[in-house]
PDB file of C-alpha atoms and ligand atoms in Angstrom:
ATOM      1  CA  MET A1221       0.047   0.025   0.051  1.00  0.00           C
ATOM      2  CA  ASP A1222       1.310   3.593  -0.791  1.00  0.00           C
ATOM      3  CA  VAL A1223      -0.982   5.389   1.496  1.00  0.00           C
ATOM      4  CA  THR A1224      -3.117   4.019   4.420  1.00  0.00           C
ATOM      5  CA  VAL A1225      -5.513   6.557   6.187  1.00  0.00           C
ATOM      6  CA  VAL A1226      -6.807   5.764   9.875  1.00  0.00           C
ATOM      7  CA  GLY A1227      -9.769   8.147  10.225  1.00  0.00           C
ATOM      8  CA  SER A1228     -13.239   9.501  10.083  1.00  0.00           C
ATOM      9  CA  CYS A1229     -15.912   9.337   7.278  1.00  0.00           C
ATOM     10  CA  ASN A1230     -18.760  11.745   7.506  1.00  0.00           C
ATOM     11  CA  MET A1231     -21.760  12.742   5.162  1.00  0.00           C
ATOM     12  CA  ASP A1232     -21.259  16.416   4.576  1.00  0.00           C
ATOM     13  CA  LEU A1233     -24.566  18.390   4.237  1.00  0.00           C
ATOM     14  CA  SER A1234     -23.571  21.701   2.947  1.00  0.00           C
ATOM     15  CA  THR A1235     -25.421  24.999   2.797  1.00  0.00           C
ATOM     16  CA  TYR A1236     -24.471  27.942   0.894  1.00  0.00           C
ATOM     17  CA  ALA A1237     -25.655  31.227   2.241  1.00  0.00           C
ATOM     18  CA  PRO A1238     -24.677  34.996   1.755  1.00  0.00           C
ATOM     19  CA  ARG A1239     -22.997  34.933   5.339  1.00  0.00           C
ATOM     20  CA  PHE A1240     -23.459  33.021   8.627  1.00  0.00           C
ATOM     21  CA  PRO A1241     -26.632  33.210  10.546  1.00  0.00           C
ATOM     22  CA  LYS A1242     -26.665  35.015  13.917  1.00  0.00           C
ATOM     23  CA  PRO A1243     -27.832  33.116  16.946  1.00  0.00           C
ATOM     24  CA  GLY A1244     -31.693  32.914  16.636  1.00  0.00           C
ATOM     25  CA  GLU A1245     -31.811  34.064  13.057  1.00  0.00           C
ATOM     26  CA  THR A1246     -33.471  32.119  10.223  1.00  0.00           C
ATOM     27  CA  MET A1247     -31.958  33.095   6.836  1.00  0.00           C
ATOM     28  CA  THR A1248     -32.284  31.888   3.369  1.00  0.00           C
ATOM     29  CA  GLY A1249     -29.537  30.086   1.445  1.00  0.00           C
ATOM     30  CA  HIS A1250     -29.043  29.620  -2.239  1.00  0.00           C
ATOM     31  CA  LYS A1251     -27.693  26.064  -2.399  1.00  0.00           C
ATOM     32  CA  TYR A1252     -27.607  22.829  -0.764  1.00  0.00           C
ATOM     33  CA  VAL A1253     -25.132  19.915  -1.405  1.00  0.00           C
ATOM     34  CA  VAL A1254     -25.037  16.397   0.236  1.00  0.00           C
ATOM     35  CA  GLY A1255     -21.471  14.950  -0.486  1.00  0.00           C
ATOM     36  CA  PHE A1256     -18.731  12.625   1.108  1.00  0.00           C
ATOM     37  CA  GLY A1257     -16.526  14.120   3.850  1.00  0.00           C
ATOM     38  CA  GLY A1258     -14.996  13.372   7.021  1.00  0.00           C
ATOM     39  CA  LYS A1259     -11.391  14.410   7.441  1.00  0.00           C
ATOM     40  CA  GLY A1260      -9.802  10.874   7.074  1.00  0.00           C
ATOM     41  CA  ALA A1261     -12.116  10.136   4.006  1.00  0.00           C
ATOM     42  CA  ASN A1262     -11.308  13.392   2.336  1.00  0.00           C
ATOM     43  CA  GLN A1263      -7.419  12.887   2.907  1.00  0.00           C
ATOM     44  CA  CYS A1264      -7.877   9.320   1.510  1.00  0.00           C
ATOM     45  CA  VAL A1265      -9.803  10.253  -1.600  1.00  0.00           C
ATOM     46  CA  SER A1266      -7.348  13.129  -2.291  1.00  0.00           C
ATOM     47  CA  ALA A1267      -4.554  10.841  -2.276  1.00  0.00           C
ATOM     48  CA  VAL A1268      -5.980   8.128  -4.508  1.00  0.00           C
ATOM     49  CA  ARG A1269      -7.205  10.643  -7.044  1.00  0.00           C
ATOM     50  CA  LEU A1270      -3.587  11.787  -7.676  1.00  0.00           C
ATOM     51  CA  GLY A1271      -2.748   8.162  -8.526  1.00  0.00           C
ATOM     52  CA  CYS A1272      -1.529   5.727  -5.608  1.00  0.00           C
ATOM     53  CA  LYS A1273      -2.539   2.458  -3.978  1.00  0.00           C
ATOM     54  CA  THR A1274      -4.701   3.816  -0.971  1.00  0.00           C
ATOM     55  CA  ALA A1275      -6.468   1.965   1.884  1.00  0.00           C
ATOM     56  CA  MET A1276      -8.994   3.496   4.310  1.00  0.00           C
ATOM     57  CA  VAL A1277      -9.393   2.303   8.035  1.00  0.00           C
ATOM     58  CA  GLY A1278     -12.623   3.711   9.384  1.00  0.00           C
ATOM     59  CA  LYS A1279     -16.087   2.906  10.867  1.00  0.00           C
ATOM     60  CA  VAL A1280     -19.497   3.578   9.551  1.00  0.00           C
ATOM     61  CA  GLY A1281     -22.924   2.862  10.868  1.00  0.00           C
ATOM     62  CA  ASN A1282     -25.170   0.079   9.482  1.00  0.00           C
ATOM     63  CA  ASP A1283     -27.078   2.408   7.695  1.00  0.00           C
ATOM     64  CA  ASP A1284     -27.748   4.007   4.053  1.00  0.00           C
ATOM     65  CA  ASN A1285     -24.849   6.821   4.664  1.00  0.00           C
ATOM     66  CA  GLY A1286     -22.496   4.037   5.683  1.00  0.00           C
ATOM     67  CA  ASN A1287     -23.249   1.906   2.537  1.00  0.00           C
ATOM     68  CA  ARG A1288     -22.950   5.002   0.328  1.00  0.00           C
ATOM     69  CA  THR A1289     -19.633   5.926   2.082  1.00  0.00           C
ATOM     70  CA  ILE A1290     -18.116   2.592   1.230  1.00  0.00           C
ATOM     71  CA  ASP A1291     -19.455   2.746  -2.289  1.00  0.00           C
ATOM     72  CA  ASN A1292     -17.996   6.067  -2.872  1.00  0.00           C
ATOM     73  CA  PHE A1293     -14.447   4.749  -1.571  1.00  0.00           C
ATOM     74  CA  LYS A1294     -14.796   1.849  -4.081  1.00  0.00           C
ATOM     75  CA  SER A1295     -15.585   4.297  -7.027  1.00  0.00           C
ATOM     76  CA  ASN A1296     -12.679   6.372  -6.164  1.00  0.00           C
ATOM     77  CA  GLY A1297     -10.470   3.206  -6.044  1.00  0.00           C
ATOM     78  CA  VAL A1298      -9.634   3.082  -2.447  1.00  0.00           C
ATOM     79  CA  THR A1299      -9.403  -0.309  -0.880  1.00  0.00           C
ATOM     80  CA  THR A1300     -12.301  -0.725   1.685  1.00  0.00           C
ATOM     81  CA  ASP A1301     -11.263  -4.237   3.109  1.00  0.00           C
ATOM     82  CA  TYR A1302     -10.453  -2.553   6.240  1.00  0.00           C
ATOM     83  CA  MET A1303     -13.422  -0.596   6.646  1.00  0.00           C
ATOM     84  CA  THR A1304     -15.823  -1.705   9.725  1.00  0.00           C
ATOM     85  CA  ILE A1305     -19.756  -1.481  10.016  1.00  0.00           C
ATOM     86  CA  THR A1306     -21.014  -1.034  13.539  1.00  0.00           C
ATOM     87  CA  ASP A1307     -24.731  -1.625  14.856  1.00  0.00           C
ATOM     88  CA  GLN A1308     -24.073   0.612  17.803  1.00  0.00           C
ATOM     89  CA  SER A1309     -24.094   4.009  16.252  1.00  0.00           C
ATOM     90  CA  SER A1310     -24.943   5.869  12.907  1.00  0.00           C
ATOM     91  CA  THR A1311     -22.482   7.131  10.303  1.00  0.00           C
ATOM     92  CA  GLY A1312     -20.972  10.433  11.190  1.00  0.00           C
ATOM     93  CA  VAL A1313     -22.558  13.718   9.641  1.00  0.00           C
ATOM     94  CA  ALA A1314     -21.408  17.272   9.288  1.00  0.00           C
ATOM     95  CA  ALA A1315     -23.675  20.157   9.044  1.00  0.00           C
ATOM     96  CA  ILE A1316     -21.666  22.863   7.136  1.00  0.00           C
ATOM     97  CA  THR A1317     -22.495  26.316   6.346  1.00  0.00           C
ATOM     98  CA  ILE A1318     -20.428  28.118   3.524  1.00  0.00           C
ATOM     99  CA  ALA A1319     -20.680  31.901   3.314  1.00  0.00           C
ATOM    100  CA  ASP A1320     -20.041  33.616   0.094  1.00  0.00           C
ATOM    101  CA  THR A1321     -16.535  34.615   1.214  1.00  0.00           C
ATOM    102  CA  GLY A1322     -15.775  30.898   0.962  1.00  0.00           C
ATOM    103  CA  GLU A1323     -15.233  30.327   4.682  1.00  0.00           C
ATOM    104  CA  ASN A1324     -17.097  27.617   6.386  1.00  0.00           C
ATOM    105  CA  SER A1325     -18.439  26.530   9.869  1.00  0.00           C
ATOM    106  CA  ILE A1326     -18.986  22.936  10.717  1.00  0.00           C
ATOM    107  CA  VAL A1327     -20.892  20.946  13.449  1.00  0.00           C
ATOM    108  CA  ILE A1328     -20.112  17.288  13.249  1.00  0.00           C
ATOM    109  CA  VAL A1329     -22.080  14.376  14.838  1.00  0.00           C
ATOM    110  CA  PRO A1330     -19.191  11.848  14.864  1.00  0.00           C
ATOM    111  CA  GLY A1331     -21.290   8.849  15.680  1.00  0.00           C
ATOM    112  CA  ALA A1332     -19.502   5.571  14.546  1.00  0.00           C
ATOM    113  CA  ASN A1333     -16.453   7.674  14.108  1.00  0.00           C
ATOM    114  CA  LEU A1334     -15.741   7.534  17.782  1.00  0.00           C
ATOM    115  CA  LEU A1335     -16.136   3.909  17.981  1.00  0.00           C
ATOM    116  CA  LEU A1336     -12.932   3.345  16.053  1.00  0.00           C
ATOM    117  CA  THR A1337     -10.545   2.637  18.742  1.00  0.00           C
ATOM    118  CA  ALA A1338      -7.040   1.199  19.222  1.00  0.00           C
ATOM    119  CA  VAL A1339      -8.600  -2.250  18.920  1.00  0.00           C
ATOM    120  CA  ASP A1340      -9.496  -1.523  15.285  1.00  0.00           C
ATOM    121  CA  VAL A1341      -5.948  -0.399  14.644  1.00  0.00           C
ATOM    122  CA  THR A1342      -4.161  -2.986  16.233  1.00  0.00           C
ATOM    123  CA  ALA A1343      -6.127  -5.456  13.956  1.00  0.00           C
ATOM    124  CA  VAL A1344      -4.584  -3.942  10.808  1.00  0.00           C
ATOM    125  CA  GLU A1345      -1.073  -3.808  12.182  1.00  0.00           C
ATOM    126  CA  ASP A1346       0.021  -5.826   9.000  1.00  0.00           C
ATOM    127  CA  LEU A1347      -1.526  -3.100   6.690  1.00  0.00           C
ATOM    128  CA  ILE A1348       0.229  -0.236   8.538  1.00  0.00           C
ATOM    129  CA  LYS A1349       3.523  -2.043   8.365  1.00  0.00           C
ATOM    130  CA  GLY A1350       3.161  -2.731   4.599  1.00  0.00           C
ATOM    131  CA  SER A1351       2.351   0.863   3.915  1.00  0.00           C
ATOM    132  CA  LYS A1352       4.711   3.735   2.831  1.00  0.00           C
ATOM    133  CA  VAL A1353       2.752   6.610   4.540  1.00  0.00           C
ATOM    134  CA  VAL A1354       0.280   6.369   7.234  1.00  0.00           C
ATOM    135  CA  VAL A1355      -2.082   9.267   8.040  1.00  0.00           C
ATOM    136  CA  CYS A1356      -4.216   9.998  11.034  1.00  0.00           C
ATOM    137  CA  GLN A1357      -6.223  12.899  12.527  1.00  0.00           C
ATOM    138  CA  LEU A1358      -8.276  13.527  15.516  1.00  0.00           C
ATOM    139  CA  GLU A1359     -11.870  12.929  14.531  1.00  0.00           C
ATOM    140  CA  VAL A1360     -12.014   9.336  15.694  1.00  0.00           C
ATOM    141  CA  GLY A1361     -11.414   7.719  19.026  1.00  0.00           C
ATOM    142  CA  LEU A1362      -8.209   9.287  20.190  1.00  0.00           C
ATOM    143  CA  SER A1363      -6.939   5.817  21.012  1.00  0.00           C
ATOM    144  CA  ALA A1364      -7.163   4.843  17.446  1.00  0.00           C
ATOM    145  CA  THR A1365      -4.925   7.845  16.397  1.00  0.00           C
ATOM    146  CA  LEU A1366      -2.410   6.988  18.930  1.00  0.00           C
ATOM    147  CA  GLU A1367      -2.121   3.385  18.067  1.00  0.00           C
ATOM    148  CA  THR A1368      -1.728   4.294  14.535  1.00  0.00           C
ATOM    149  CA  LEU A1369       1.373   6.548  15.270  1.00  0.00           C
ATOM    150  CA  ARG A1370       2.674   3.941  17.617  1.00  0.00           C
ATOM    151  CA  LEU A1371       2.507   1.176  15.019  1.00  0.00           C
ATOM    152  CA  ALA A1372       3.921   3.239  12.296  1.00  0.00           C
ATOM    153  CA  ARG A1373       6.774   4.058  14.482  1.00  0.00           C
ATOM    154  CA  LYS A1374       7.222   0.476  15.602  1.00  0.00           C
ATOM    155  CA  HIS A1375       7.434  -0.475  11.758  1.00  0.00           C
ATOM    156  CA  ASN A1376       9.572   2.473  10.849  1.00  0.00           C
ATOM    157  CA  VAL A1377       6.584   3.754   8.585  1.00  0.00           C
ATOM    158  CA  ARG A1378       6.290   7.347   7.914  1.00  0.00           C
ATOM    159  CA  SER A1379       3.392   8.939   9.624  1.00  0.00           C
ATOM    160  CA  ILE A1380       1.492  12.179   9.141  1.00  0.00           C
ATOM    161  CA  PHE A1381      -0.561  13.274  12.041  1.00  0.00           C
ATOM    162  CA  ASN A1382      -3.006  15.901  11.194  1.00  0.00           C
ATOM    163  CA  THR A1383      -3.937  17.650  14.475  1.00  0.00           C
ATOM    164  CA  ALA A1384      -7.574  18.537  13.241  1.00  0.00           C
ATOM    165  CA  PRO A1385      -9.938  19.274  14.564  1.00  0.00           C
ATOM    166  CA  ALA A1386      -8.314  21.403  17.169  1.00  0.00           C
ATOM    167  CA  GLN A1387      -7.971  19.975  20.443  1.00  0.00           C
ATOM    168  CA  SER A1388      -6.265  20.796  23.656  1.00  0.00           C
ATOM    169  CA  GLY A1389      -4.639  18.963  26.272  1.00  0.00           C
ATOM    170  CA  LEU A1390      -3.287  16.216  23.872  1.00  0.00           C
ATOM    171  CA  SER A1391      -0.916  13.867  25.592  1.00  0.00           C
ATOM    172  CA  ASN A1392       2.873  14.018  24.798  1.00  0.00           C
ATOM    173  CA  ASP A1393       2.865  10.729  23.075  1.00  0.00           C
ATOM    174  CA  PHE A1394       1.017  12.110  20.011  1.00  0.00           C
ATOM    175  CA  PHE A1395       3.931  14.485  19.549  1.00  0.00           C
ATOM    176  CA  VAL A1396       6.777  12.137  20.343  1.00  0.00           C
ATOM    177  CA  LEU A1397       5.409   9.303  17.992  1.00  0.00           C
ATOM    178  CA  SER A1398       4.494  11.707  15.092  1.00  0.00           C
ATOM    179  CA  ASP A1399       6.847  11.802  12.182  1.00  0.00           C
ATOM    180  CA  ILE A1400       5.202  14.689  10.602  1.00  0.00           C
ATOM    181  CA  LEU A1401       2.912  16.878  12.346  1.00  0.00           C
ATOM    182  CA  CYS A1402       0.529  19.106  10.352  1.00  0.00           C
ATOM    183  CA  ALA A1403      -1.604  21.875  11.987  1.00  0.00           C
ATOM    184  CA  ASN A1404      -3.613  24.834  10.881  1.00  0.00           C
ATOM    185  CA  GLU A1405      -3.535  28.202  12.606  1.00  0.00           C
ATOM    186  CA  ASN A1406      -6.232  27.294  15.224  1.00  0.00           C
ATOM    187  CA  GLU A1407      -4.737  23.914  15.975  1.00  0.00           C
ATOM    188  CA  ALA A1408      -1.220  25.383  16.283  1.00  0.00           C
ATOM    189  CA  GLU A1409      -2.658  27.924  18.821  1.00  0.00           C
ATOM    190  CA  MET A1410      -4.432  25.419  20.752  1.00  0.00           C
ATOM    191  CA  MET A1411      -1.300  23.384  20.999  1.00  0.00           C
ATOM    192  CA  THR A1412       1.164  25.986  21.713  1.00  0.00           C
ATOM    193  CA  GLY A1413      -0.826  28.376  23.684  1.00  0.00           C
ATOM    194  CA  LEU A1414       0.665  31.187  21.380  1.00  0.00           C
ATOM    195  CA  PRO A1415      -1.296  33.459  18.866  1.00  0.00           C
ATOM    196  CA  VAL A1416      -0.724  31.819  15.385  1.00  0.00           C
ATOM    197  CA  SER A1417      -2.375  34.264  12.740  1.00  0.00           C
ATOM    198  CA  ASP A1418       0.588  35.233  10.579  1.00  0.00           C
ATOM    199  CA  VAL A1419       3.845  33.921   9.240  1.00  0.00           C
ATOM    200  CA  ALA A1420       5.982  35.499  11.913  1.00  0.00           C
ATOM    201  CA  GLN A1421       3.935  33.893  14.722  1.00  0.00           C
ATOM    202  CA  ALA A1422       3.918  30.555  12.750  1.00  0.00           C
ATOM    203  CA  VAL A1423       7.728  30.660  12.696  1.00  0.00           C
ATOM    204  CA  THR A1424       7.810  30.916  16.641  1.00  0.00           C
ATOM    205  CA  ALA A1425       5.176  28.267  17.026  1.00  0.00           C
ATOM    206  CA  ILE A1426       6.852  25.783  14.872  1.00  0.00           C
ATOM    207  CA  GLY A1427       9.854  25.972  17.358  1.00  0.00           C
ATOM    208  CA  VAL A1428       7.449  25.093  20.160  1.00  0.00           C
ATOM    209  CA  LEU A1429       5.896  22.252  18.198  1.00  0.00           C
ATOM    210  CA  LEU A1430       9.317  20.692  17.343  1.00  0.00           C
ATOM    211  CA  ASP A1431      10.283  20.983  21.107  1.00  0.00           C
ATOM    212  CA  LYS A1432       7.463  18.621  21.801  1.00  0.00           C
ATOM    213  CA  GLY A1433       9.015  16.012  19.981  1.00  0.00           C
ATOM    214  CA  CYS A1434       7.539  15.591  16.317  1.00  0.00           C
ATOM    215  CA  ARG A1435      10.390  15.164  13.471  1.00  0.00           C
ATOM    216  CA  TYR A1436       8.752  17.622  11.117  1.00  0.00           C
ATOM    217  CA  ALA A1437       6.298  20.452  12.094  1.00  0.00           C
ATOM    218  CA  ILE A1438       4.117  22.060   9.343  1.00  0.00           C
ATOM    219  CA  ILE A1439       1.759  24.793  10.077  1.00  0.00           C
ATOM    220  CA  THR A1440      -0.784  25.866   7.257  1.00  0.00           C
ATOM    221  CA  LEU A1441      -2.011  29.487   7.118  1.00  0.00           C
ATOM    222  CA  GLY A1442      -4.550  29.083   4.461  1.00  0.00           C
ATOM    223  CA  GLU A1443      -4.007  31.859   1.718  1.00  0.00           C
ATOM    224  CA  LYS A1444      -1.104  33.291   3.846  1.00  0.00           C
ATOM    225  CA  GLY A1445       0.842  30.078   2.904  1.00  0.00           C
ATOM    226  CA  THR A1446       2.801  27.320   4.810  1.00  0.00           C
ATOM    227  CA  VAL A1447       5.714  27.171   7.294  1.00  0.00           C
ATOM    228  CA  PHE A1448       7.577  24.078   8.090  1.00  0.00           C
ATOM    229  CA  ALA A1449      10.820  23.035   9.811  1.00  0.00           C
ATOM    230  CA  SER A1450      12.395  19.673  11.244  1.00  0.00           C
ATOM    231  CA  GLN A1451      14.504  18.427  13.923  1.00  0.00           C
ATOM    232  CA  GLU A1452      17.430  18.269  11.456  1.00  0.00           C
ATOM    233  CA  ASN A1453      16.768  21.763  10.122  1.00  0.00           C
ATOM    234  CA  LYS A1454      15.156  23.847  12.841  1.00  0.00           C
ATOM    235  CA  LYS A1455      15.357  26.956  10.755  1.00  0.00           C
ATOM    236  CA  PRO A1456      11.713  27.458   9.370  1.00  0.00           C
ATOM    237  CA  THR A1457      10.870  27.409   5.636  1.00  0.00           C
ATOM    238  CA  TYR A1458       8.193  29.616   4.220  1.00  0.00           C
ATOM    239  CA  ILE A1459       5.963  28.534   1.235  1.00  0.00           C
ATOM    240  CA  PRO A1460       3.742  31.184  -0.086  1.00  0.00           C
ATOM    241  CA  ALA A1461       0.160  30.026  -1.175  1.00  0.00           C
ATOM    242  CA  THR A1462      -0.990  30.713  -4.814  1.00  0.00           C
ATOM    243  CA  LYS A1463      -3.533  33.576  -4.896  1.00  0.00           C
ATOM    244  CA  VAL A1464      -7.138  32.172  -5.931  1.00  0.00           C
ATOM    245  CA  LYS A1465     -10.653  33.180  -5.595  1.00  0.00           C
ATOM    246  CA  ALA A1466     -12.040  30.941  -2.751  1.00  0.00           C
ATOM    247  CA  VAL A1467     -15.508  29.550  -3.428  1.00  0.00           C
ATOM    248  CA  ASP A1468     -15.491  26.916  -0.636  1.00  0.00           C
ATOM    249  CA  THR A1469     -12.521  26.111   1.694  1.00  0.00           C
ATOM    250  CA  THR A1470     -14.234  23.061   3.348  1.00  0.00           C
ATOM    251  CA  GLY A1471     -11.742  20.271   3.175  1.00  0.00           C
ATOM    252  CA  ALA A1472      -8.788  22.279   1.678  1.00  0.00           C
ATOM    253  CA  GLY A1473      -6.650  21.116   4.545  1.00  0.00           C
ATOM    254  CA  ASP A1474      -7.546  17.610   3.821  1.00  0.00           C
ATOM    255  CA  SER A1475      -6.524  17.898   0.220  1.00  0.00           C
ATOM    256  CA  PHE A1476      -3.344  19.205   1.268  1.00  0.00           C
ATOM    257  CA  VAL A1477      -2.583  16.242   3.676  1.00  0.00           C
ATOM    258  CA  GLY A1478      -3.839  13.726   1.236  1.00  0.00           C
ATOM    259  CA  SER A1479      -1.544  15.222  -1.448  1.00  0.00           C
ATOM    260  CA  LEU A1480       1.447  15.425   0.779  1.00  0.00           C
ATOM    261  CA  ALA A1481       0.942  11.825   1.618  1.00  0.00           C
ATOM    262  CA  PHE A1482       0.867  10.991  -2.187  1.00  0.00           C
ATOM    263  CA  TYR A1483       4.057  12.824  -2.820  1.00  0.00           C
ATOM    264  CA  LEU A1484       5.980  11.352   0.085  1.00  0.00           C
ATOM    265  CA  ALA A1485       4.749   7.666  -0.687  1.00  0.00           C
ATOM    266  CA  THR A1486       5.389   7.982  -4.407  1.00  0.00           C
ATOM    267  CA  ARG A1487       8.219  10.580  -5.107  1.00  0.00           C
ATOM    268  CA  PRO A1488      10.931   9.995  -2.394  1.00  0.00           C
ATOM    269  CA  ASP A1489      13.038  11.754  -4.792  1.00  0.00           C
ATOM    270  CA  LEU A1490      11.220  15.072  -4.355  1.00  0.00           C
ATOM    271  CA  SER A1491      12.431  17.540  -1.461  1.00  0.00           C
ATOM    272  CA  PHE A1492      10.006  17.842   1.418  1.00  0.00           C
ATOM    273  CA  GLU A1493       9.623  21.516   0.271  1.00  0.00           C
ATOM    274  CA  LYS A1494       8.661  20.691  -3.298  1.00  0.00           C
ATOM    275  CA  ALA A1495       6.236  18.090  -2.030  1.00  0.00           C
ATOM    276  CA  LEU A1496       4.736  20.746   0.134  1.00  0.00           C
ATOM    277  CA  GLN A1497       4.654  23.397  -2.774  1.00  0.00           C
ATOM    278  CA  ARG A1498       2.943  20.836  -4.873  1.00  0.00           C
ATOM    279  CA  SER A1499       0.325  19.826  -2.210  1.00  0.00           C
ATOM    280  CA  SER A1500      -0.456  23.438  -1.608  1.00  0.00           C
ATOM    281  CA  ILE A1501      -1.030  23.894  -5.278  1.00  0.00           C
ATOM    282  CA  ILE A1502      -3.536  21.106  -5.254  1.00  0.00           C
ATOM    283  CA  ALA A1503      -5.417  22.423  -2.241  1.00  0.00           C
ATOM    284  CA  SER A1504      -5.771  25.735  -3.780  1.00  0.00           C
ATOM    285  CA  ILE A1505      -7.501  24.180  -6.562  1.00  0.00           C
ATOM    286  CA  SER A1506      -9.990  22.441  -4.407  1.00  0.00           C
ATOM    287  CA  VAL A1507     -11.021  25.745  -3.047  1.00  0.00           C
ATOM    288  CA  GLN A1508     -11.994  27.165  -6.215  1.00  0.00           C
ATOM    289  CA  SER A1509     -15.201  24.781  -6.573  1.00  0.00           C
ATOM    290  CA  PRO A1510     -17.898  23.968  -4.271  1.00  0.00           C
ATOM    291  CA  GLY A1511     -17.926  20.812  -2.016  1.00  0.00           C
ATOM    292  CA  THR A1512     -15.340  18.757  -0.127  1.00  0.00           C
ATOM    293  CA  GLN A1513     -14.559  15.735  -2.159  1.00  0.00           C
ATOM    294  CA  TYR A1514     -16.412  16.934  -5.170  1.00  0.00           C
ATOM    295  CA  SER A1515     -13.838  19.730  -5.455  1.00  0.00           C
ATOM    296  CA  TYR A1516     -10.690  17.333  -5.323  1.00  0.00           C
ATOM    297  CA  PRO A1517      -8.904  17.079  -8.559  1.00  0.00           C
ATOM    298  CA  TRP A1518      -8.114  13.846 -10.474  1.00  0.00           C
ATOM    299  CA  ARG A1519      -4.535  13.409 -11.869  1.00  0.00           C
ATOM    300  CA  LYS A1520      -5.638  13.685 -15.533  1.00  0.00           C
ATOM    301  CA  ASP A1521      -6.993  17.318 -14.760  1.00  0.00           C
ATOM    302  CA  LEU A1522      -3.820  18.634 -13.383  1.00  0.00           C
ATOM    303  CA  GLN A1523      -1.013  19.960 -15.068  1.00  0.00           C
ATOM    304  CA  PRO A1524       1.860  17.558 -15.871  1.00  0.00           C
ATOM    305  CA  GLU A1525       4.606  19.486 -14.188  1.00  0.00           C
ATOM    306  CA  LEU A1526       2.953  18.427 -10.705  1.00  0.00           C
ATOM    307  CA  PHE A1527       3.994  15.015 -11.497  1.00  0.00           C
ATOM    308  CA  GLU A1528       7.443  15.575 -13.166  1.00  0.00           C
TER     309      GLU A1528
HETATM  310  O1  RIB B1359     -12.169  19.057   6.919  1.00  0.00           O
HETATM  311  C1  RIB B1359     -13.469  18.978   6.300  1.00  0.00           C
HETATM  312  C2  RIB B1359     -14.355  18.096   6.976  1.00  0.00           C
HETATM  313  O2  RIB B1359     -14.564  18.283   8.294  1.00  0.00           O
HETATM  314  C3  RIB B1359     -15.627  17.838   6.335  1.00  0.00           C
HETATM  315  O3  RIB B1359     -15.650  17.044   5.451  1.00  0.00           O
HETATM  316  C4  RIB B1359     -16.552  17.356   7.627  1.00  0.00           C
HETATM  317  O4  RIB B1359     -17.124  16.190   7.307  1.00  0.00           O
HETATM  318  C5  RIB B1359     -15.502  17.417   8.654  1.00  0.00           C
HETATM  319  O5  RIB B1359     -15.127  16.185   9.044  1.00  0.00           O
HETATM  320 NA1   NA B1360     -13.834  23.124  -2.176  1.00  0.00          NA
END
């Protein structure tokens, strides 16, 4: 396997409105889309569309959304042999509002995702061992994420720990066991206790994240670009973002993480910086059209230079 993702699957119910409603307000939106989402699923689909062998480890309910989620993985070419179905809870859903500015706000009801725990991950140890890159986030049972990082480290497999959604009070193990930690502004703030809203602040926060023990730390700042550093080279590198008109930024971070996993798994000849640059270009394409997975490009739609 090139990329294995251990993570969440949701049905995304996206409503497009001029702006976010105020508390107590009823307002009229102009579009409604039901699509496949969940940070883990998005990252997996983003990677597979670029052209690599990809497996998803996740849990859905024994319901229509769950069946559709698994079918969606299959039609994208993702291996679903490691997906599990539970009778104990329903498939995760996300109620998303997207304002005309392209910004979003999301309420998730995780359901079956939270029932994905360390036991499920231990059961797929061989899959993890045989993968080039393993990706995890914080939208499933925390023990599942930690076990993923532990097994990846045990078998010397490269791991990407995407610290989304933001969570405070993560135990040290998450950092020490992460090969590559990837955080957005909010998450970086929550984990470092520092303000992170511009490049200079991200540069400071990167140092704090590295001190917590990950080998590489990446902070994504949306349209302001990306900053990264590593234990070997602690001096942060800044990668500017391509300027685009954002229509819907939902899942852009997942597109970035999935693309990075693709590049690290299939293009070990590329520098880390180049892999990040290309991933950020692909994520910037996803914000220019509506929806989460709907907006993720396939390899055939991308400029060949991204694969040279
Ligand atoms: O990162 C975007 C994702 O967050 C959405 O697809 C939604 O399901 C939530 O998990
Ligand atoms: Na989009």
